[in-house]
Amino acid sequence: MSATPVRVLLVDDHELIRSGLGAVIDMEDDLDVVGTAATVAEAVAQYEALQPDVVVADLQLPDGTGLDIVRTVRAKSEKTGLIVLTMHSGDDQIFAAMEAGASGFVGKDAPSGEVVKAARHAAISPRSFICTGLLGAMMRRQSGESTRLSEREHDVLLLLADGLGAAQIGERLYLSESTAKSHIAKIYQKLGAANRAQALVTAMRIGLLSSVQRAQPSA
């Protein structure tokens, strides 16, 4: 951990959540809440003024969404960590957060420690994406048992998550490109996915992946 605490901007339109979550974050020696906001407009203004290392924002806000904040900040900085909090989650919301440039997606049902963990991750690796909370143990138990990848397929999945295409995966695993494509097709089939993004979101949801690189080429 850095000797200088990670500076966090906390955005939520409920004062109780801001104060409660802020108190939890401030208890950590390596994290420091430097500002709060209740709207998208306030958050953007606070970001400009404070230049925090990490922004933790609720998905639903009075004048927009946390994704509006993510897109605005990501357009200005690739180094800022961006965490989205929500009470409602599904593959569409997760995919939207990942596409917007978020570093993480955390359900409000998650223990407060998950937000702390996500903030630390975002500060260190803002270009990768993790999700937790609503997409946690229960969904992994429900879905993970019915989706089993072979060891080789899992190796391919990890490289897909790193943003590699079929040719690069083949080189890395000493496979022909056609064999790599065959493994990718089987992964998509097992995960019920039509493309890389859907496969990665589903893999995270059921616990096959812990994080995904944010910027990915098409496969």
mmCIF file with all atom_site columns, C-alpha atoms in Angstrom, residues 83-199:
data_model
loop_
_atom_site.group_PDB
_atom_site.id
_atom_site.type_symbol
_atom_site.label_atom_id
_atom_site.label_alt_id
_atom_site.label_comp_id
_atom_site.label_asym_id
_atom_site.label_entity_id
_atom_site.label_seq_id
_atom_site.pdbx_PDB_ins_code
_atom_site.Cartn_x
_atom_site.Cartn_y
_atom_site.Cartn_z
_atom_site.occupancy
_atom_site.B_iso_or_equiv
_atom_site.pdbx_formal_charge
_atom_site.auth_seq_id
_atom_site.auth_comp_id
_atom_site.auth_asym_id
_atom_site.auth_atom_id
_atom_site.pdbx_PDB_model_num
ATOM 1   C CA . ILE A 1 83  ? -16.740 2.216   -8.847  1.00 0.00 ? 83  ILE A CA 1
ATOM 2   C CA . VAL A 1 84  ? -20.504 1.930   -9.474  1.00 0.00 ? 84  VAL A CA 1
ATOM 3   C CA . LEU A 1 85  ? -22.848 1.027   -6.586  1.00 0.00 ? 85  LEU A CA 1
ATOM 4   C CA . THR A 1 86  ? -26.373 -0.270  -7.159  1.00 0.00 ? 86  THR A CA 1
ATOM 5   C CA . MET A 1 87  ? -29.348 -2.006  -5.571  1.00 0.00 ? 87  MET A CA 1
ATOM 6   C CA . HIS A 1 88  ? -30.314 -3.496  -8.943  1.00 0.00 ? 88  HIS A CA 1
ATOM 7   C CA . SER A 1 89  ? -28.016 -5.530  -11.085 1.00 0.00 ? 89  SER A CA 1
ATOM 8   C CA . GLY A 1 90  ? -28.086 -7.746  -14.117 1.00 0.00 ? 90  GLY A CA 1
ATOM 9   C CA . ASP A 1 91  ? -25.901 -8.544  -17.082 1.00 0.00 ? 91  ASP A CA 1
ATOM 10  C CA . ASP A 1 92  ? -27.100 -5.450  -18.970 1.00 0.00 ? 92  ASP A CA 1
ATOM 11  C CA . GLN A 1 93  ? -26.116 -3.134  -16.123 1.00 0.00 ? 93  GLN A CA 1
ATOM 12  C CA . ILE A 1 94  ? -22.773 -4.847  -15.637 1.00 0.00 ? 94  ILE A CA 1
ATOM 13  C CA . PHE A 1 95  ? -22.004 -4.664  -19.353 1.00 0.00 ? 95  PHE A CA 1
ATOM 14  C CA . ALA A 1 96  ? -23.021 -0.988  -19.444 1.00 0.00 ? 96  ALA A CA 1
ATOM 15  C CA . ALA A 1 97  ? -20.711 -0.202  -16.516 1.00 0.00 ? 97  ALA A CA 1
ATOM 16  C CA . MET A 1 98  ? -17.821 -2.052  -18.129 1.00 0.00 ? 98  MET A CA 1
ATOM 17  C CA . GLU A 1 99  ? -18.415 -0.332  -21.472 1.00 0.00 ? 99  GLU A CA 1
ATOM 18  C CA . ALA A 1 100 ? -18.615 3.094   -19.801 1.00 0.00 ? 100 ALA A CA 1
ATOM 19  C CA . GLY A 1 101 ? -15.142 2.580   -18.356 1.00 0.00 ? 101 GLY A CA 1
ATOM 20  C CA . ALA A 1 102 ? -15.895 1.610   -14.755 1.00 0.00 ? 102 ALA A CA 1
ATOM 21  C CA . SER A 1 103 ? -13.279 -0.187  -12.683 1.00 0.00 ? 103 SER A CA 1
ATOM 22  C CA . GLY A 1 104 ? -15.841 -2.067  -10.619 1.00 0.00 ? 104 GLY A CA 1
ATOM 23  C CA . PHE A 1 105 ? -19.506 -2.802  -9.958  1.00 0.00 ? 105 PHE A CA 1
ATOM 24  C CA . VAL A 1 106 ? -20.623 -3.415  -6.350  1.00 0.00 ? 106 VAL A CA 1
ATOM 25  C CA . GLY A 1 107 ? -24.087 -4.336  -5.098  1.00 0.00 ? 107 GLY A CA 1
ATOM 26  C CA . LYS A 1 108 ? -25.396 -2.371  -2.132  1.00 0.00 ? 108 LYS A CA 1
ATOM 27  C CA . ASP A 1 109 ? -26.241 -5.673  -0.488  1.00 0.00 ? 109 ASP A CA 1
ATOM 28  C CA . ALA A 1 110 ? -22.511 -6.401  -0.243  1.00 0.00 ? 110 ALA A CA 1
ATOM 29  C CA . PRO A 1 111 ? -20.638 -6.051  3.054   1.00 0.00 ? 111 PRO A CA 1
ATOM 30  C CA . SER A 1 112 ? -18.989 -2.645  3.375   1.00 0.00 ? 112 SER A CA 1
ATOM 31  C CA . GLY A 1 113 ? -15.640 -4.395  3.115   1.00 0.00 ? 113 GLY A CA 1
ATOM 32  C CA . GLU A 1 114 ? -16.425 -5.186  -0.526  1.00 0.00 ? 114 GLU A CA 1
ATOM 33  C CA . VAL A 1 115 ? -16.588 -1.467  -1.319  1.00 0.00 ? 115 VAL A CA 1
ATOM 34  C CA . VAL A 1 116 ? -13.260 -0.976  0.443   1.00 0.00 ? 116 VAL A CA 1
ATOM 35  C CA . LYS A 1 117 ? -11.769 -3.864  -1.544  1.00 0.00 ? 117 LYS A CA 1
ATOM 36  C CA . ALA A 1 118 ? -13.173 -2.456  -4.795  1.00 0.00 ? 118 ALA A CA 1
ATOM 37  C CA . ALA A 1 119 ? -11.779 1.008   -4.051  1.00 0.00 ? 119 ALA A CA 1
ATOM 38  C CA . ARG A 1 120 ? -8.321  -0.436  -3.463  1.00 0.00 ? 120 ARG A CA 1
ATOM 39  C CA . HIS A 1 121 ? -8.535  -2.452  -6.665  1.00 0.00 ? 121 HIS A CA 1
ATOM 40  C CA . ALA A 1 122 ? -9.673  0.597   -8.632  1.00 0.00 ? 122 ALA A CA 1
ATOM 41  C CA . ALA A 1 123 ? -6.816  2.718   -7.327  1.00 0.00 ? 123 ALA A CA 1
ATOM 42  C CA . ILE A 1 124 ? -4.245  0.125   -8.383  1.00 0.00 ? 124 ILE A CA 1
ATOM 43  C CA . SER A 1 125 ? -5.852  -1.136  -11.586 1.00 0.00 ? 125 SER A CA 1
ATOM 44  C CA . PRO A 1 126 ? -8.385  1.404   -12.904 1.00 0.00 ? 126 PRO A CA 1
ATOM 45  C CA . ARG A 1 127 ? -8.457  -0.153  -16.390 1.00 0.00 ? 127 ARG A CA 1
ATOM 46  C CA . SER A 1 128 ? -9.642  -3.555  -15.205 1.00 0.00 ? 128 SER A CA 1
ATOM 47  C CA . PHE A 1 129 ? -13.184 -4.391  -14.096 1.00 0.00 ? 129 PHE A CA 1
ATOM 48  C CA . ILE A 1 130 ? -14.481 -6.402  -11.124 1.00 0.00 ? 130 ILE A CA 1
ATOM 49  C CA . CYS A 1 131 ? -17.970 -7.005  -9.771  1.00 0.00 ? 131 CYS A CA 1
ATOM 50  C CA . THR A 1 132 ? -19.216 -8.241  -6.423  1.00 0.00 ? 132 THR A CA 1
ATOM 51  C CA . GLY A 1 133 ? -22.143 -8.014  -4.013  1.00 0.00 ? 133 GLY A CA 1
ATOM 52  C CA . LEU A 1 134 ? -25.367 -8.946  -5.835  1.00 0.00 ? 134 LEU A CA 1
ATOM 53  C CA . LEU A 1 135 ? -23.234 -11.058 -8.150  1.00 0.00 ? 135 LEU A CA 1
ATOM 54  C CA . GLY A 1 136 ? -21.721 -12.980 -5.268  1.00 0.00 ? 136 GLY A CA 1
ATOM 55  C CA . ALA A 1 137 ? -21.876 -16.365 -3.644  1.00 0.00 ? 137 ALA A CA 1
ATOM 56  C CA . MET A 1 138 ? -25.558 -17.171 -4.194  1.00 0.00 ? 138 MET A CA 1
ATOM 57  C CA . MET A 1 139 ? -25.442 -16.657 -7.964  1.00 0.00 ? 139 MET A CA 1
ATOM 58  C CA . ARG A 1 140 ? -22.150 -18.546 -8.201  1.00 0.00 ? 140 ARG A CA 1
ATOM 59  C CA . ARG A 1 141 ? -23.694 -21.501 -6.407  1.00 0.00 ? 141 ARG A CA 1
ATOM 60  C CA . GLN A 1 142 ? -26.742 -21.406 -8.664  1.00 0.00 ? 142 GLN A CA 1
ATOM 61  C CA . SER A 1 143 ? -24.897 -21.036 -11.965 1.00 0.00 ? 143 SER A CA 1
ATOM 62  C CA . GLY A 1 144 ? -21.344 -22.231 -11.458 1.00 0.00 ? 144 GLY A CA 1
ATOM 63  C CA . GLU A 1 145 ? -22.145 -25.882 -10.959 1.00 0.00 ? 145 GLU A CA 1
ATOM 64  C CA . SER A 1 146 ? -23.934 -26.115 -14.315 1.00 0.00 ? 146 SER A CA 1
ATOM 65  C CA . THR A 1 147 ? -21.179 -24.359 -16.274 1.00 0.00 ? 147 THR A CA 1
ATOM 66  C CA . ARG A 1 148 ? -17.982 -26.346 -16.262 1.00 0.00 ? 148 ARG A CA 1
ATOM 67  C CA . LEU A 1 149 ? -15.090 -25.434 -18.522 1.00 0.00 ? 149 LEU A CA 1
ATOM 68  C CA . SER A 1 150 ? -12.232 -27.754 -19.281 1.00 0.00 ? 150 SER A CA 1
ATOM 69  C CA . GLU A 1 151 ? -8.789  -26.734 -18.056 1.00 0.00 ? 151 GLU A CA 1
ATOM 70  C CA . ARG A 1 152 ? -7.825  -25.613 -21.566 1.00 0.00 ? 152 ARG A CA 1
ATOM 71  C CA . GLU A 1 153 ? -11.075 -23.671 -21.988 1.00 0.00 ? 153 GLU A CA 1
ATOM 72  C CA . HIS A 1 154 ? -10.424 -21.907 -18.706 1.00 0.00 ? 154 HIS A CA 1
ATOM 73  C CA . ASP A 1 155 ? -6.931  -20.979 -19.894 1.00 0.00 ? 155 ASP A CA 1
ATOM 74  C CA . VAL A 1 156 ? -8.482  -19.523 -23.046 1.00 0.00 ? 156 VAL A CA 1
ATOM 75  C CA . LEU A 1 157 ? -11.088 -17.659 -20.993 1.00 0.00 ? 157 LEU A CA 1
ATOM 76  C CA . LEU A 1 158 ? -8.381  -16.013 -18.893 1.00 0.00 ? 158 LEU A CA 1
ATOM 77  C CA . LEU A 1 159 ? -6.624  -14.811 -22.029 1.00 0.00 ? 159 LEU A CA 1
ATOM 78  C CA . LEU A 1 160 ? -9.898  -13.530 -23.460 1.00 0.00 ? 160 LEU A CA 1
ATOM 79  C CA . ALA A 1 161 ? -10.284 -11.545 -20.236 1.00 0.00 ? 161 ALA A CA 1
ATOM 80  C CA . ASP A 1 162 ? -6.822  -10.081 -20.826 1.00 0.00 ? 162 ASP A CA 1
ATOM 81  C CA . GLY A 1 163 ? -8.017  -8.756  -24.186 1.00 0.00 ? 163 GLY A CA 1
ATOM 82  C CA . LEU A 1 164 ? -6.252  -11.233 -26.477 1.00 0.00 ? 164 LEU A CA 1
ATOM 83  C CA . GLY A 1 165 ? -7.718  -12.332 -29.796 1.00 0.00 ? 165 GLY A CA 1
ATOM 84  C CA . ALA A 1 166 ? -7.776  -15.868 -31.205 1.00 0.00 ? 166 ALA A CA 1
ATOM 85  C CA . ALA A 1 167 ? -4.415  -15.590 -32.980 1.00 0.00 ? 167 ALA A CA 1
ATOM 86  C CA . GLN A 1 168 ? -2.684  -14.231 -29.859 1.00 0.00 ? 168 GLN A CA 1
ATOM 87  C CA . ILE A 1 169 ? -4.299  -16.888 -27.672 1.00 0.00 ? 169 ILE A CA 1
ATOM 88  C CA . GLY A 1 170 ? -3.091  -19.558 -30.052 1.00 0.00 ? 170 GLY A CA 1
ATOM 89  C CA . GLU A 1 171 ? 0.477   -18.236 -29.879 1.00 0.00 ? 171 GLU A CA 1
ATOM 90  C CA . ARG A 1 172 ? 0.378   -18.014 -26.093 1.00 0.00 ? 172 ARG A CA 1
ATOM 91  C CA . LEU A 1 173 ? -0.978  -21.553 -25.637 1.00 0.00 ? 173 LEU A CA 1
ATOM 92  C CA . TYR A 1 174 ? 0.894   -23.114 -28.582 1.00 0.00 ? 174 TYR A CA 1
ATOM 93  C CA . LEU A 1 175 ? -2.336  -23.793 -30.477 1.00 0.00 ? 175 LEU A CA 1
ATOM 94  C CA . SER A 1 176 ? -3.317  -23.131 -34.059 1.00 0.00 ? 176 SER A CA 1
ATOM 95  C CA . GLU A 1 177 ? -5.588  -20.139 -34.573 1.00 0.00 ? 177 GLU A CA 1
ATOM 96  C CA . SER A 1 178 ? -8.408  -22.432 -35.716 1.00 0.00 ? 178 SER A CA 1
ATOM 97  C CA . THR A 1 179 ? -8.077  -24.515 -32.524 1.00 0.00 ? 179 THR A CA 1
ATOM 98  C CA . ALA A 1 180 ? -8.136  -21.365 -30.408 1.00 0.00 ? 180 ALA A CA 1
ATOM 99  C CA . LYS A 1 181 ? -11.276 -20.229 -32.242 1.00 0.00 ? 181 LYS A CA 1
ATOM 100 C CA . SER A 1 182 ? -12.842 -23.629 -31.587 1.00 0.00 ? 182 SER A CA 1
ATOM 101 C CA . HIS A 1 183 ? -12.175 -23.300 -27.850 1.00 0.00 ? 183 HIS A CA 1
ATOM 102 C CA . ILE A 1 184 ? -13.609 -19.771 -27.867 1.00 0.00 ? 184 ILE A CA 1
ATOM 103 C CA . ALA A 1 185 ? -16.748 -21.014 -29.634 1.00 0.00 ? 185 ALA A CA 1
ATOM 104 C CA . LYS A 1 186 ? -17.194 -23.783 -27.038 1.00 0.00 ? 186 LYS A CA 1
ATOM 105 C CA . ILE A 1 187 ? -16.780 -21.254 -24.214 1.00 0.00 ? 187 ILE A CA 1
ATOM 106 C CA . TYR A 1 188 ? -19.440 -19.011 -25.759 1.00 0.00 ? 188 TYR A CA 1
ATOM 107 C CA . GLN A 1 189 ? -21.759 -22.009 -26.143 1.00 0.00 ? 189 GLN A CA 1
ATOM 108 C CA . LYS A 1 190 ? -21.308 -23.156 -22.535 1.00 0.00 ? 190 LYS A CA 1
ATOM 109 C CA . LEU A 1 191 ? -21.830 -19.634 -21.189 1.00 0.00 ? 191 LEU A CA 1
ATOM 110 C CA . GLY A 1 192 ? -24.792 -18.934 -23.458 1.00 0.00 ? 192 GLY A CA 1
ATOM 111 C CA . ALA A 1 193 ? -22.972 -15.941 -24.928 1.00 0.00 ? 193 ALA A CA 1
ATOM 112 C CA . ALA A 1 194 ? -23.028 -14.454 -28.411 1.00 0.00 ? 194 ALA A CA 1
ATOM 113 C CA . ASN A 1 195 ? -19.769 -12.526 -28.109 1.00 0.00 ? 195 ASN A CA 1
ATOM 114 C CA . ARG A 1 196 ? -16.730 -11.837 -25.942 1.00 0.00 ? 196 ARG A CA 1
ATOM 115 C CA . ALA A 1 197 ? -18.364 -9.168  -23.781 1.00 0.00 ? 197 ALA A CA 1
ATOM 116 C CA . GLN A 1 198 ? -21.342 -11.375 -22.904 1.00 0.00 ? 198 GLN A CA 1
ATOM 117 C CA . ALA A 1 199 ? -19.043 -14.305 -22.157 1.00 0.00 ? 199 ALA A CA 1
#
